[in-house]
């Protein structure tokens, strides 16, 4: 990305008009009293920002209480004056993001010209409310070891959080890139229940609720993670992650930095076999600069005390090459010669006649298959398994820019502005020319103003605009139209738009060969934007601090894409097996013959331009009942309507007896409905026969509204908390709150647009089904299917449908906590408490066309609606419960040391852990009509977690405990700092499977095994075997397995990340220093095992031969969850 002068100028113009948003502001509050303890009214209090000299003024009330709300994080000096008393001053009072600092003054009788210095340290206790959260300060952000230099790696320093659970699988494939690896679970909430803000404005993309802007750690002042019972001012999500960027001051500060990683520095990957793997080539370089200070143009303008700036740019370049191993046929097999292959190839439809010498004649090789072989490979190593290697390239480039400006208009008005933009390109190579690329670019604008109307009335107004573009596609997309260039072409497979170009996927079952072609799960392209207006008013009235606020968001969610746009073709050994003994055969041989076992396609790309207007309002009252007791009460109202599509592409499926059609029998067929107004024949005659139409005649007609989803008008979220301080060193806190959450819009809304590009699967009825139109029941893909009442011939399945429950509720969480904090000395705080929650109306997938288990008749005959295939319903019937005990020790940065250590003991239970599959969970229930049967541990449940971070300046060098006066010795031995993060946690749950086998014969394919009663784990778990194969079997045909969801626990985590750095003072340049850093991730090179194989039927399949042990690979670990030791070196020049 190129940053031009136009970018800088545009950002500057915008910035000169903006305050830090309410989500990131703090306050200083307290009481002015005399020597007897009586409150002193009408005292004048002046607050000065020590960096910018910005001034705010307030006056104490009748009881002596005063308040400075809406303060940007920073360091302040406070002065108190009143006739008949000496002035009192307290300096260097630090206010962190969202912190309420208590600062009391006791005035001494005397002349107003006399002054008394009040010693005060940073406020360490949270006594204004019961918010559960952790602030990560500048020292920790800049100095702790961060792999990839991402601040989100520090989120789990807060209690009740974890990020080591795997990210959601479908989200990863639909969005790609770093954002898809987001896996922050806080307070027992789902990973997509986080709400990101940056300088107080929305920084959350609606598609998967991931962040938009990832600021450089050199541009961040601090951030806060709120995990429980925060005030009504905050909404949208159950977890708040609020980041504040740096602001300039009257002195210039800056840095130049360059960090590198290289495979030469890293440890060798763990060897799970006797063959030790080699390291893959890897080059990683992160570099940039940050500069802040007053706007100063020599001889023209001096902006000290007036206008300030901060500018930052960071570039990342990563090059990685991996030696990938594939299982592919030999060159002879690609010519039809299977003479060296161990499986006999039989001629299709011959009654069991094998090919002579196991060689398929060249005249029988299908020309389409021969054309597709151009995108495959032939073996270069002996054998039929792991016989081809190829270096795959995975480059990644990222660029991020931010410009922030602050303008002090007067003592009553301050503006802040920021402009951020960036782009990313991540490519992942595959076999031959296949692979994926993720293209991302974003921009964000912020404008805000904090205005003091009078000392007890302060207003914050802010505007934010974010644009987020993200596309995942094949490497061929927008470049080569492969489907259009095939000669001969696959019948009825359209080339499609440039975004969907790629190699059609061909999969082989039963022989272990690597698939041909690109992933069928994408493309997806998003171009989303959000415009936000917020206004909050703080009114101080006696012992009450009231806050009133309103928020308006205009959200636009524009997406196009679909699965199977290039088709998806499966080949099995069936047609080339002996029809009597069902032995022999090979799926690749069937590919050569063009005999398709199954084909899946979407008729067209889905596209939708969604928009909605979100309106939230709140009121908070912080009531200081006494100097020891504070009651905080609030109420938030959220009106978050469903998205509507401005193009009119929304299609849903109405299920009459569920959707309220009068007199509709349970047997009434579902039917497609679309946006708009037209005659609805089902309203009066619900028994009209069902017909297939891509453009349905049935419309919403006001009954299902234009969005095909109901708007909820009763989402009120009360919050209440109480804080009691028996002394200045102790706080007891308790609270309760309701928090509405907006789940990701991808599944809730875009899937309704995918109905227009209906997806269906066609299966061969007899052997000998081929690509071309000359023979067999299937002719590639069907043509003109959508105009017929009975569109499919034998072998074609019914479409896959998508539906969101019309009368869905907004998901919400009820939280409750009790917590105690105790300050020890001037710098230490210990905190212990309980946090619990219950979540209701959570969303999850159900297949409402799930068949009835059994063995009588075909599985299709036992479906509720045979004219449909899978009907994917986003239901709101899921729930969750979370309970935890936590203990945290914090030492603020002083005397060269900073420490945060937290332990959490918790348990999270639900019946679905996310719409898009989370961790080692499954996408759908085993039985969609028994959600209670899915109740089990949450996929992100971590029973025990302990994490500690520490920074320590070694007390060696000039002026330190071990003083060194010798200049040379001090240069070598002085100025060293070390630090690290230690993480120890239990493993997360996993669900066992039988590999997609439809044992229950319901067509769903999410069956689990049954338990035998034997121990679940082997006696001495190891990577060679973790689970006990004797503990599980397949259930009887036509029945469900009795093993529950998320019953197994994968190995836990123990990891130490450490750093050491040395600072060199620059001669003749005061406050200039050069820092050299070395960081080690997984310093001890400890192997953290990945998840064991959870498929009880994962035997070792040898191409062409059945496995002699169907459980051979079950419970075996072949990956590590975390890389082995990695080193990162850095050089940083600071002033």
PDB file of N, CA and C in Angstrom, residues 696-733:
ATOM      1  N   UNK A 696     -39.509 -17.672  -6.747  1.00  0.00           N
ATOM      2  CA  UNK A 696     -40.791 -18.096  -6.160  1.00  0.00           C
ATOM      3  C   UNK A 696     -41.900 -17.084  -6.414  1.00  0.00           C
ATOM      4  N   UNK A 697     -43.096 -17.615  -6.547  1.00  0.00           N
ATOM      5  CA  UNK A 697     -44.260 -16.742  -6.662  1.00  0.00           C
ATOM      6  C   UNK A 697     -44.726 -16.269  -5.302  1.00  0.00           C
ATOM      7  N   UNK A 698     -44.238 -16.891  -4.248  1.00  0.00           N
ATOM      8  CA  UNK A 698     -44.669 -16.550  -2.902  1.00  0.00           C
ATOM      9  C   UNK A 698     -43.757 -15.450  -2.360  1.00  0.00           C
ATOM     10  N   UNK A 699     -44.362 -14.362  -1.892  1.00  0.00           N
ATOM     11  CA  UNK A 699     -43.573 -13.233  -1.402  1.00  0.00           C
ATOM     12  C   UNK A 699     -43.845 -12.997   0.076  1.00  0.00           C
ATOM     13  N   UNK A 700     -43.051 -12.121   0.650  1.00  0.00           N
ATOM     14  CA  UNK A 700     -43.228 -11.832   2.074  1.00  0.00           C
ATOM     15  C   UNK A 700     -44.545 -11.133   2.335  1.00  0.00           C
ATOM     16  N   UNK A 701     -44.911 -10.176   1.452  1.00  0.00           N
ATOM     17  CA  UNK A 701     -46.219  -9.541   1.495  1.00  0.00           C
ATOM     18  C   UNK A 701     -46.578  -9.003   2.876  1.00  0.00           C
ATOM     19  N   UNK A 702     -45.561  -8.536   3.609  1.00  0.00           N
ATOM     20  CA  UNK A 702     -45.813  -7.952   4.914  1.00  0.00           C
ATOM     21  C   UNK A 702     -45.895  -8.964   6.027  1.00  0.00           C
ATOM     22  N   UNK A 703     -46.162 -10.236   5.700  1.00  0.00           N
ATOM     23  CA  UNK A 703     -46.338 -11.231   6.752  1.00  0.00           C
ATOM     24  C   UNK A 703     -44.999 -11.606   7.374  1.00  0.00           C
ATOM     25  N   UNK A 704     -43.946 -11.646   6.548  1.00  0.00           N
ATOM     26  CA  UNK A 704     -42.622 -11.961   7.060  1.00  0.00           C
ATOM     27  C   UNK A 704     -41.716 -10.738   7.030  1.00  0.00           C
ATOM     28  N   UNK A 705     -42.220  -9.612   6.678  1.00  0.00           N
ATOM     29  CA  UNK A 705     -41.556  -8.323   6.503  1.00  0.00           C
ATOM     30  C   UNK A 705     -40.457  -8.389   5.455  1.00  0.00           C
ATOM     31  N   UNK A 706     -39.932  -7.233   5.120  1.00  0.00           N
ATOM     32  CA  UNK A 706     -39.009  -7.147   3.992  1.00  0.00           C
ATOM     33  C   UNK A 706     -37.683  -7.849   4.280  1.00  0.00           C
ATOM     34  N   UNK A 707     -37.332  -7.998   5.554  1.00  0.00           N
ATOM     35  CA  UNK A 707     -36.076  -8.646   5.911  1.00  0.00           C
ATOM     36  C   UNK A 707     -36.233 -10.143   6.108  1.00  0.00           C
ATOM     37  N   UNK A 708     -37.455 -10.639   6.093  1.00  0.00           N
ATOM     38  CA  UNK A 708     -37.745 -12.051   6.352  1.00  0.00           C
ATOM     39  C   UNK A 708     -37.324 -12.465   7.758  1.00  0.00           C
ATOM     40  N   UNK A 709     -37.115 -11.500   8.627  1.00  0.00           N
ATOM     41  CA  UNK A 709     -36.788 -11.728  10.031  1.00  0.00           C
ATOM     42  C   UNK A 709     -37.503 -10.679  10.868  1.00  0.00           C
ATOM     43  N   UNK A 710     -37.933 -11.070  12.049  1.00  0.00           N
ATOM     44  CA  UNK A 710     -38.672 -10.167  12.919  1.00  0.00           C
ATOM     45  C   UNK A 710     -37.734  -9.170  13.601  1.00  0.00           C
ATOM     46  N   UNK A 711     -38.200  -7.936  13.762  1.00  0.00           N
ATOM     47  CA  UNK A 711     -37.482  -6.928  14.536  1.00  0.00           C
ATOM     48  C   UNK A 711     -37.928  -7.001  15.991  1.00  0.00           C
ATOM     49  N   UNK A 712     -36.965  -7.022  16.903  1.00  0.00           N
ATOM     50  CA  UNK A 712     -37.253  -7.078  18.336  1.00  0.00           C
ATOM     51  C   UNK A 712     -37.186  -5.664  18.917  1.00  0.00           C
ATOM     52  N   UNK A 713     -38.276  -5.256  19.580  1.00  0.00           N
ATOM     53  CA  UNK A 713     -38.352  -3.904  20.134  1.00  0.00           C
ATOM     54  C   UNK A 713     -38.266  -3.884  21.659  1.00  0.00           C
ATOM     55  N   UNK A 714     -37.975  -5.022  22.277  1.00  0.00           N
ATOM     56  CA  UNK A 714     -38.001  -5.073  23.746  1.00  0.00           C
ATOM     57  C   UNK A 714     -36.659  -5.496  24.344  1.00  0.00           C
ATOM     58  N   UNK A 715     -35.567  -5.105  23.697  1.00  0.00           N
ATOM     59  CA  UNK A 715     -34.242  -5.484  24.185  1.00  0.00           C
ATOM     60  C   UNK A 715     -33.733  -4.436  25.181  1.00  0.00           C
ATOM     61  N   UNK A 716     -34.173  -4.544  26.421  1.00  0.00           N
ATOM     62  CA  UNK A 716     -33.738  -3.673  27.504  1.00  0.00           C
ATOM     63  C   UNK A 716     -32.707  -4.431  28.351  1.00  0.00           C
ATOM     64  N   UNK A 717     -31.604  -3.769  28.645  1.00  0.00           N
ATOM     65  CA  UNK A 717     -30.512  -4.412  29.373  1.00  0.00           C
ATOM     66  C   UNK A 717     -30.197  -3.633  30.647  1.00  0.00           C
ATOM     67  N   UNK A 718     -30.707  -4.078  31.804  1.00  0.00           N
ATOM     68  CA  UNK A 718     -30.396  -3.394  33.065  1.00  0.00           C
ATOM     69  C   UNK A 718     -29.001  -3.776  33.573  1.00  0.00           C
ATOM     70  N   UNK A 719     -28.358  -2.860  34.264  1.00  0.00           N
ATOM     71  CA  UNK A 719     -27.071  -3.108  34.912  1.00  0.00           C
ATOM     72  C   UNK A 719     -27.127  -2.493  36.309  1.00  0.00           C
ATOM     73  N   UNK A 720     -26.611  -3.182  37.301  1.00  0.00           N
ATOM     74  CA  UNK A 720     -26.545  -2.638  38.653  1.00  0.00           C
ATOM     75  C   UNK A 720     -25.326  -3.225  39.349  1.00  0.00           C
ATOM     76  N   UNK A 721     -24.629  -2.390  40.099  1.00  0.00           N
ATOM     77  CA  UNK A 721     -23.480  -2.867  40.865  1.00  0.00           C
ATOM     78  C   UNK A 721     -23.309  -1.998  42.101  1.00  0.00           C
ATOM     79  N   UNK A 722     -22.655  -2.560  43.089  1.00  0.00           N
ATOM     80  CA  UNK A 722     -22.414  -1.852  44.341  1.00  0.00           C
ATOM     81  C   UNK A 722     -20.965  -2.072  44.744  1.00  0.00           C
ATOM     82  N   UNK A 723     -20.346  -1.017  45.241  1.00  0.00           N
ATOM     83  CA  UNK A 723     -18.959  -1.076  45.696  1.00  0.00           C
ATOM     84  C   UNK A 723     -18.881  -0.515  47.104  1.00  0.00           C
ATOM     85  N   UNK A 724     -18.189  -1.253  47.962  1.00  0.00           N
ATOM     86  CA  UNK A 724     -18.052  -0.820  49.348  1.00  0.00           C
ATOM     87  C   UNK A 724     -16.583  -0.875  49.746  1.00  0.00           C
ATOM     88  N   UNK A 725     -16.085   0.251  50.252  1.00  0.00           N
ATOM     89  CA  UNK A 725     -14.687   0.362  50.674  1.00  0.00           C
ATOM     90  C   UNK A 725     -14.638   0.609  52.174  1.00  0.00           C
ATOM     91  N   UNK A 726     -14.418  -0.436  52.982  1.00  0.00           N
ATOM     92  CA  UNK A 726     -14.329  -0.224  54.435  1.00  0.00           C
ATOM     93  C   UNK A 726     -13.127   0.618  54.824  1.00  0.00           C
ATOM     94  N   UNK A 727     -12.095   0.599  53.972  1.00  0.00           N
ATOM     95  CA  UNK A 727     -10.928   1.453  54.173  1.00  0.00           C
ATOM     96  C   UNK A 727     -10.340   1.763  52.813  1.00  0.00           C
ATOM     97  N   UNK A 728      -9.301   2.539  52.788  1.00  0.00           N
ATOM     98  CA  UNK A 728      -8.737   2.993  51.523  1.00  0.00           C
ATOM     99  C   UNK A 728      -7.986   1.903  50.780  1.00  0.00           C
ATOM    100  N   UNK A 729      -7.826   0.737  51.397  1.00  0.00           N
ATOM    101  CA  UNK A 729      -7.044  -0.331  50.789  1.00  0.00           C
ATOM    102  C   UNK A 729      -7.888  -1.527  50.366  1.00  0.00           C
ATOM    103  N   UNK A 730      -9.199  -1.479  50.599  1.00  0.00           N
ATOM    104  CA  UNK A 730     -10.043  -2.645  50.340  1.00  0.00           C
ATOM    105  C   UNK A 730     -11.331  -2.221  49.645  1.00  0.00           C
ATOM    106  N   UNK A 731     -11.772  -3.018  48.669  1.00  0.00           N
ATOM    107  CA  UNK A 731     -13.036  -2.784  47.985  1.00  0.00           C
ATOM    108  C   UNK A 731     -13.753  -4.118  47.808  1.00  0.00           C
ATOM    109  N   UNK A 732     -15.030  -4.134  48.219  1.00  0.00           N
ATOM    110  CA  UNK A 732     -15.911  -5.262  47.938  1.00  0.00           C
ATOM    111  C   UNK A 732     -16.869  -4.824  46.830  1.00  0.00           C
ATOM    112  N   UNK A 733     -17.046  -5.692  45.831  1.00  0.00           N
ATOM    113  CA  UNK A 733     -17.882  -5.318  44.693  1.00  0.00           C
ATOM    114  C   UNK A 733     -18.807  -6.474  44.318  1.00  0.00           C
TER     115      UNK A 733
END
